[in-house]
């Protein structure tokens, strides 16, 4: 009964929208999270019409930016080399913008928005872990997986490569989901509202660490390592059991090194042989920049990255693996600059916030930058948008305290009418 008083329907919406990401690419265009966004849209739009000053107006910059992004994308449809693909991307963009606004709308009305958001990301992780280990141990994958089984080797040594893609199509997409989720996991462990928050975070952490190591994505491993180091830094500032924490770190490190010795050998080999360099990524950066310049800074157009890089610039693997490069090349300088302005706004919120907001911002920046180098097609995928909007809830100090039901906003004229004589 107490829990019912503490949470409301909007807390459930926050948790539910994020947790629905666990279905990944199931349904293709009609993914469950997109269908849920469309179902919620009428309620949000009706309330925005009836109460235009009910709170979401605080995010005028974001509303302007998202409308500007969609209109610019629609205006440059004439550039499309594959019209059906571009229209599909435009529809996805519209749905994801609605989802972004719905998270803000629900957070403003939720009683515990920060915990609800974190709970959604942790549920997402916990529900994907069993599927991931089923894939790794059995060597079988869901029908949504588009990767073929692979082997890796260095020199004369070669072994089959186990991996987990869960419902996300390929291991890079699942690694990205892990990178997106980890800041919220770390936040729950550092600032638990209930004891089970810390327990849930710790339960999810070790298997996630194992999955990332087994998937052996350099970007995800570096991202996870940076997040762990940042967590240790933050914990040393506020934690009570520092000796215990160091003991756990040492024990976990030795366990991983002992049981995953062969996998570490191949990971180290990949770093030694390739470093962080990648000819395919470098080619995409060089040719993508050229495409940006050839478009006079206006971008190649929505849904056009792969066709343009393939047909016009003869890129061998037209997959940018770079969140920032995608928006820069596809949408052009104006959308890119306004997008960077949104990140600046988040930084300003961080500076005005409390310690918890500043700590989370450091986690989120690590994931945004390093997690943004793992996969491709970021902006046509719902998790990217959910991660970005979730940052607002954790960085904005207005959400730090549990919210009570807000009084109705009464205008000055209404107050004069209802004021007793």
XYZ file of C-alpha atoms in Angstrom, residues 28-395:
368
model
C 10.902 -4.555 -37.208
C 9.253 -1.174 -37.793
C 6.391 -2.006 -35.416
C 8.610 -2.562 -32.389
C 6.720 -2.675 -29.054
C 8.347 0.521 -27.781
C 7.280 2.414 -30.910
C 3.719 1.125 -30.632
C 3.631 2.186 -26.971
C 4.888 5.656 -27.926
C 2.112 6.026 -30.506
C -0.500 4.864 -27.998
C 0.636 7.416 -25.406
C 0.956 10.311 -27.864
C -2.751 11.372 -27.822
C -2.735 11.699 -24.019
C 0.398 13.841 -24.062
C -0.787 16.024 -26.949
C -4.231 16.593 -25.430
C -2.684 17.656 -22.142
C -0.157 19.897 -23.919
C -3.076 21.577 -25.727
C -5.222 21.966 -22.613
C -2.365 22.984 -20.311
C 0.334 24.596 -22.466
C 2.126 25.935 -19.359
C 1.991 22.736 -17.312
C 5.749 22.190 -17.285
C 7.019 20.867 -20.604
C 7.351 24.481 -21.736
C 10.562 24.504 -19.671
C 12.045 22.459 -22.506
C 11.292 24.970 -25.259
C 14.798 24.641 -26.675
C 14.443 20.878 -27.007
C 10.983 21.194 -28.577
C 12.300 23.728 -31.084
C 15.342 21.584 -31.859
C 13.334 18.409 -32.433
C 10.786 20.180 -34.646
C 13.618 21.821 -36.580
C 15.397 18.460 -37.019
C 12.290 16.754 -38.388
C 11.361 19.608 -40.721
C 14.907 19.820 -42.088
C 14.900 16.069 -42.656
C 11.558 16.262 -44.483
C 12.719 19.231 -46.571
C 15.708 17.288 -47.906
C 13.786 14.166 -48.915
C 14.333 15.220 -52.541
C 17.970 14.156 -52.135
C 16.987 10.579 -51.425
C 18.596 7.811 -53.463
C 16.206 5.248 -51.953
C 12.931 7.055 -51.237
C 11.284 4.181 -49.361
C 14.257 3.949 -46.970
C 14.339 7.709 -46.406
C 10.605 7.888 -45.698
C 10.978 4.998 -43.246
C 13.748 6.857 -41.422
C 11.602 10.011 -41.369
C 8.689 8.112 -39.788
C 11.017 6.561 -37.195
C 12.432 9.994 -36.425
C 8.928 11.359 -35.808
C 8.017 8.466 -33.491
C 11.272 8.748 -31.539
C 10.772 12.498 -31.108
C 7.331 11.757 -29.647
C 8.957 9.228 -27.294
C 11.529 11.809 -26.213
C 8.783 14.292 -25.334
C 6.685 11.621 -23.607
C 9.528 10.788 -21.239
C 9.828 14.479 -20.297
C 6.050 14.734 -19.907
C 5.838 11.659 -17.684
C 8.873 12.693 -15.608
C 7.306 16.054 -14.813
C 4.245 14.285 -13.382
C 5.889 11.226 -11.802
C 6.433 10.984 -8.056
C 9.852 9.359 -8.356
C 11.150 10.035 -11.876
C 14.841 9.340 -11.291
C 14.278 5.971 -9.667
C 11.659 5.047 -12.279
C 14.059 5.799 -15.128
C 16.914 3.870 -13.500
C 14.586 0.983 -12.730
C 13.586 0.791 -16.400
C 17.210 0.518 -17.568
C 18.080 -2.065 -14.900
C 15.005 -4.166 -15.758
C 16.101 -3.995 -19.387
C 19.514 -5.389 -18.450
C 18.231 -8.057 -16.066
C 15.756 -9.422 -18.619
C 18.364 -9.666 -21.390
C 21.032 -11.412 -19.284
C 19.445 -14.919 -19.327
C 19.017 -14.773 -23.117
C 22.626 -13.613 -23.515
C 24.005 -16.545 -21.514
C 21.730 -18.960 -23.384
C 23.335 -17.731 -26.618
C 26.885 -17.839 -25.277
C 26.664 -21.308 -23.745
C 24.535 -22.948 -26.443
C 25.878 -21.246 -29.551
C 22.336 -20.613 -30.776
C 20.691 -17.250 -31.362
C 17.228 -15.759 -31.767
C 15.669 -15.337 -35.205
C 16.316 -11.598 -35.008
C 20.101 -12.110 -35.154
C 21.539 -11.196 -38.547
C 25.166 -12.111 -37.786
C 26.747 -15.363 -38.860
C 28.741 -17.413 -36.359
C 32.313 -16.230 -36.367
C 35.751 -17.397 -35.339
C 38.660 -15.286 -34.193
C 42.355 -15.989 -34.178
C 45.856 -14.640 -34.135
C 48.717 -16.401 -35.821
C 48.080 -20.137 -36.078
C 45.595 -20.199 -33.193
C 41.892 -19.917 -33.963
C 38.765 -20.521 -31.882
C 35.013 -20.184 -32.388
C 33.779 -16.856 -31.138
C 30.819 -17.035 -28.773
C 28.703 -13.903 -28.616
C 25.338 -12.570 -27.511
C 23.079 -10.339 -29.575
C 19.823 -11.067 -27.664
C 16.961 -9.344 -29.566
C 19.066 -6.546 -31.014
C 20.233 -8.139 -34.253
C 23.990 -8.156 -33.696
C 26.487 -8.027 -30.864
C 27.403 -4.373 -31.493
C 23.797 -3.284 -30.944
C 23.573 -5.283 -27.714
C 26.929 -3.919 -26.547
C 25.541 -0.434 -27.145
C 22.472 -1.230 -25.020
C 24.833 -2.261 -22.228
C 26.811 0.982 -22.595
C 23.574 2.998 -22.495
C 22.319 1.149 -19.405
C 25.445 1.189 -17.247
C 25.266 4.861 -16.097
C 21.827 4.196 -14.604
C 23.079 1.012 -12.971
C 25.981 2.945 -11.407
C 23.638 5.716 -10.267
C 21.323 3.250 -8.526
C 24.289 1.693 -6.724
C 25.672 5.080 -5.629
C 22.368 6.718 -4.641
C 19.911 3.956 -3.704
C 16.461 4.949 -2.512
C 15.891 1.415 -1.243
C 18.243 -1.389 -0.267
C 17.055 -3.506 -3.143
C 18.315 -0.813 -5.542
C 21.905 -1.572 -4.598
C 21.215 -5.308 -4.658
C 19.681 -5.134 -8.152
C 22.637 -3.131 -9.436
C 25.171 -5.573 -8.006
C 23.250 -8.593 -9.315
C 23.329 -7.175 -12.830
C 26.920 -5.946 -12.801
C 29.006 -9.145 -12.820
C 27.111 -10.981 -15.594
C 27.126 -7.807 -17.688
C 30.892 -7.580 -17.248
C 31.230 -11.194 -18.405
C 29.020 -10.607 -21.455
C 30.985 -7.548 -22.568
C 34.287 -9.414 -22.241
C 32.942 -12.421 -24.151
C 31.496 -10.209 -26.893
C 34.996 -8.657 -27.034
C 34.036 -5.326 -28.582
C 36.931 -2.926 -28.048
C 34.678 0.115 -27.749
C 32.345 -1.534 -25.234
C 35.259 -2.884 -23.170
C 36.907 0.542 -22.985
C 33.541 2.146 -22.155
C 32.877 -0.360 -19.374
C 36.414 0.036 -18.012
C 36.074 3.832 -17.956
C 32.696 3.557 -16.193
C 34.147 1.230 -13.549
C 37.054 3.599 -12.885
C 34.651 6.522 -12.648
C 32.435 4.549 -10.272
C 35.435 3.860 -8.029
C 36.300 7.572 -8.112
C 32.755 8.575 -7.153
C 32.454 5.883 -4.477
C 35.702 6.973 -2.820
C 34.132 10.408 -2.377
C 30.871 9.264 -0.809
C 31.128 5.549 0.071
C 31.478 4.138 3.578
C 33.015 0.705 2.937
C 36.082 1.615 0.902
C 38.203 -1.358 1.964
C 35.408 -3.745 1.050
C 35.013 -2.056 -2.319
C 38.724 -2.467 -3.151
C 38.578 -6.100 -2.034
C 35.648 -6.775 -4.385
C 37.467 -5.105 -7.289
C 40.588 -7.227 -6.761
C 38.666 -10.501 -6.325
C 36.483 -9.893 -9.424
C 39.565 -9.006 -11.491
C 41.342 -12.242 -10.568
C 38.208 -14.332 -11.172
C 37.752 -12.853 -14.644
C 41.441 -13.246 -15.474
C 41.436 -16.903 -14.358
C 38.232 -18.144 -15.959
C 38.425 -16.031 -19.121
C 42.166 -16.340 -19.709
C 41.815 -17.393 -23.355
C 39.303 -14.657 -24.106
C 41.578 -12.044 -22.520
C 44.403 -13.386 -24.701
C 42.438 -12.682 -27.857
C 41.202 -9.309 -26.628
C 44.752 -8.245 -25.832
C 45.775 -9.552 -29.238
C 43.159 -7.403 -30.946
C 44.310 -4.305 -29.103
C 47.973 -5.111 -29.823
C 47.402 -5.782 -33.507
C 44.763 -3.118 -34.265
C 44.902 -0.688 -31.344
C 41.923 1.633 -31.501
C 42.529 2.202 -35.177
C 40.150 0.835 -37.784
C 40.603 1.335 -41.511
C 36.858 1.077 -42.140
C 35.992 3.710 -39.529
C 38.766 6.003 -40.744
C 37.500 5.688 -44.312
C 33.983 6.581 -43.183
C 35.251 9.669 -41.351
C 37.303 10.867 -44.346
C 34.668 10.147 -46.991
C 31.857 11.293 -44.702
C 33.560 14.646 -44.199
C 33.973 14.926 -47.966
C 30.276 14.169 -48.462
C 29.423 16.842 -45.881
C 31.539 19.411 -47.746
C 30.115 18.399 -51.114
C 26.612 19.008 -49.724
C 27.675 22.568 -48.771
C 27.232 21.655 -45.126
C 23.522 20.795 -45.482
C 23.962 17.019 -45.170
C 23.337 14.141 -47.567
C 19.738 13.698 -46.387
C 17.917 11.360 -44.045
C 18.291 7.656 -44.834
C 21.013 8.446 -47.354
C 24.230 7.624 -45.514
C 24.689 4.058 -46.717
C 23.535 4.631 -50.347
C 25.692 7.750 -50.744
C 28.794 6.236 -49.160
C 28.354 3.056 -51.200
C 27.411 4.388 -54.646
C 29.099 7.777 -54.801
C 32.151 7.511 -52.529
C 32.793 3.747 -52.896
C 33.261 3.162 -49.159
C 34.022 -0.525 -48.596
C 31.909 -0.798 -45.411
C 29.424 2.122 -45.327
C 28.762 1.864 -41.586
C 30.024 4.927 -39.665
C 30.153 3.431 -36.146
C 29.998 7.005 -34.903
C 26.935 8.700 -33.416
C 28.262 12.212 -34.001
C 29.459 11.501 -37.549
C 25.988 10.266 -38.476
C 24.183 13.430 -37.475
C 26.974 15.595 -38.950
C 26.997 13.932 -42.389
C 23.297 13.107 -42.701
C 21.640 16.198 -41.193
C 24.220 18.896 -41.823
C 25.812 21.689 -39.864
C 22.647 23.411 -38.628
C 21.113 20.342 -36.975
C 24.530 19.326 -35.642
C 25.150 22.727 -34.017
C 21.687 22.815 -32.418
C 22.235 19.253 -31.175
C 25.516 20.292 -29.566
C 23.597 23.176 -27.986
C 21.355 20.605 -26.317
C 24.435 18.932 -24.820
C 25.605 22.344 -23.611
C 22.246 22.772 -21.876
C 22.769 19.457 -20.143
C 26.200 20.643 -19.009
C 24.669 23.841 -17.604
C 22.102 21.745 -15.704
C 24.964 19.659 -14.388
C 26.783 22.776 -13.127
C 23.624 23.989 -11.386
C 22.914 20.567 -9.897
C 23.932 18.708 -6.785
C 26.645 16.085 -6.411
C 24.389 13.282 -7.668
C 23.680 15.219 -10.868
C 27.358 15.915 -11.453
C 28.322 12.294 -10.849
C 25.688 11.013 -13.235
C 26.706 13.498 -15.930
C 30.237 12.072 -15.869
C 28.867 8.528 -16.312
C 26.535 9.609 -19.114
C 29.269 11.460 -21.023
C 31.509 8.392 -20.950
C 28.702 6.234 -22.350
C 27.617 8.819 -24.903
C 31.105 9.236 -26.362
C 32.440 5.665 -26.122
C 29.110 3.896 -26.557
C 28.562 6.125 -29.571
C 31.490 4.441 -31.352
C 30.264 0.837 -31.105
C 27.254 0.552 -33.439
C 25.794 2.272 -36.508
C 22.372 3.670 -37.388
C 22.007 5.260 -33.955
C 19.373 7.833 -34.807
C 16.898 5.366 -36.294
C 16.968 3.292 -33.076
C 14.800 3.992 -30.037
C 17.488 3.223 -27.381
C 19.577 6.220 -28.471
C 16.666 8.568 -27.904
C 15.693 6.948 -24.624
C 19.263 7.260 -23.369
C 19.471 10.905 -24.352
C 16.178 11.950 -22.754
C 16.901 9.882 -19.638
C 19.995 12.029 -19.139
C 17.729 15.023 -18.545
C 15.937 13.294 -15.683
C 19.161 12.401 -13.896
C 21.068 15.645 -14.583
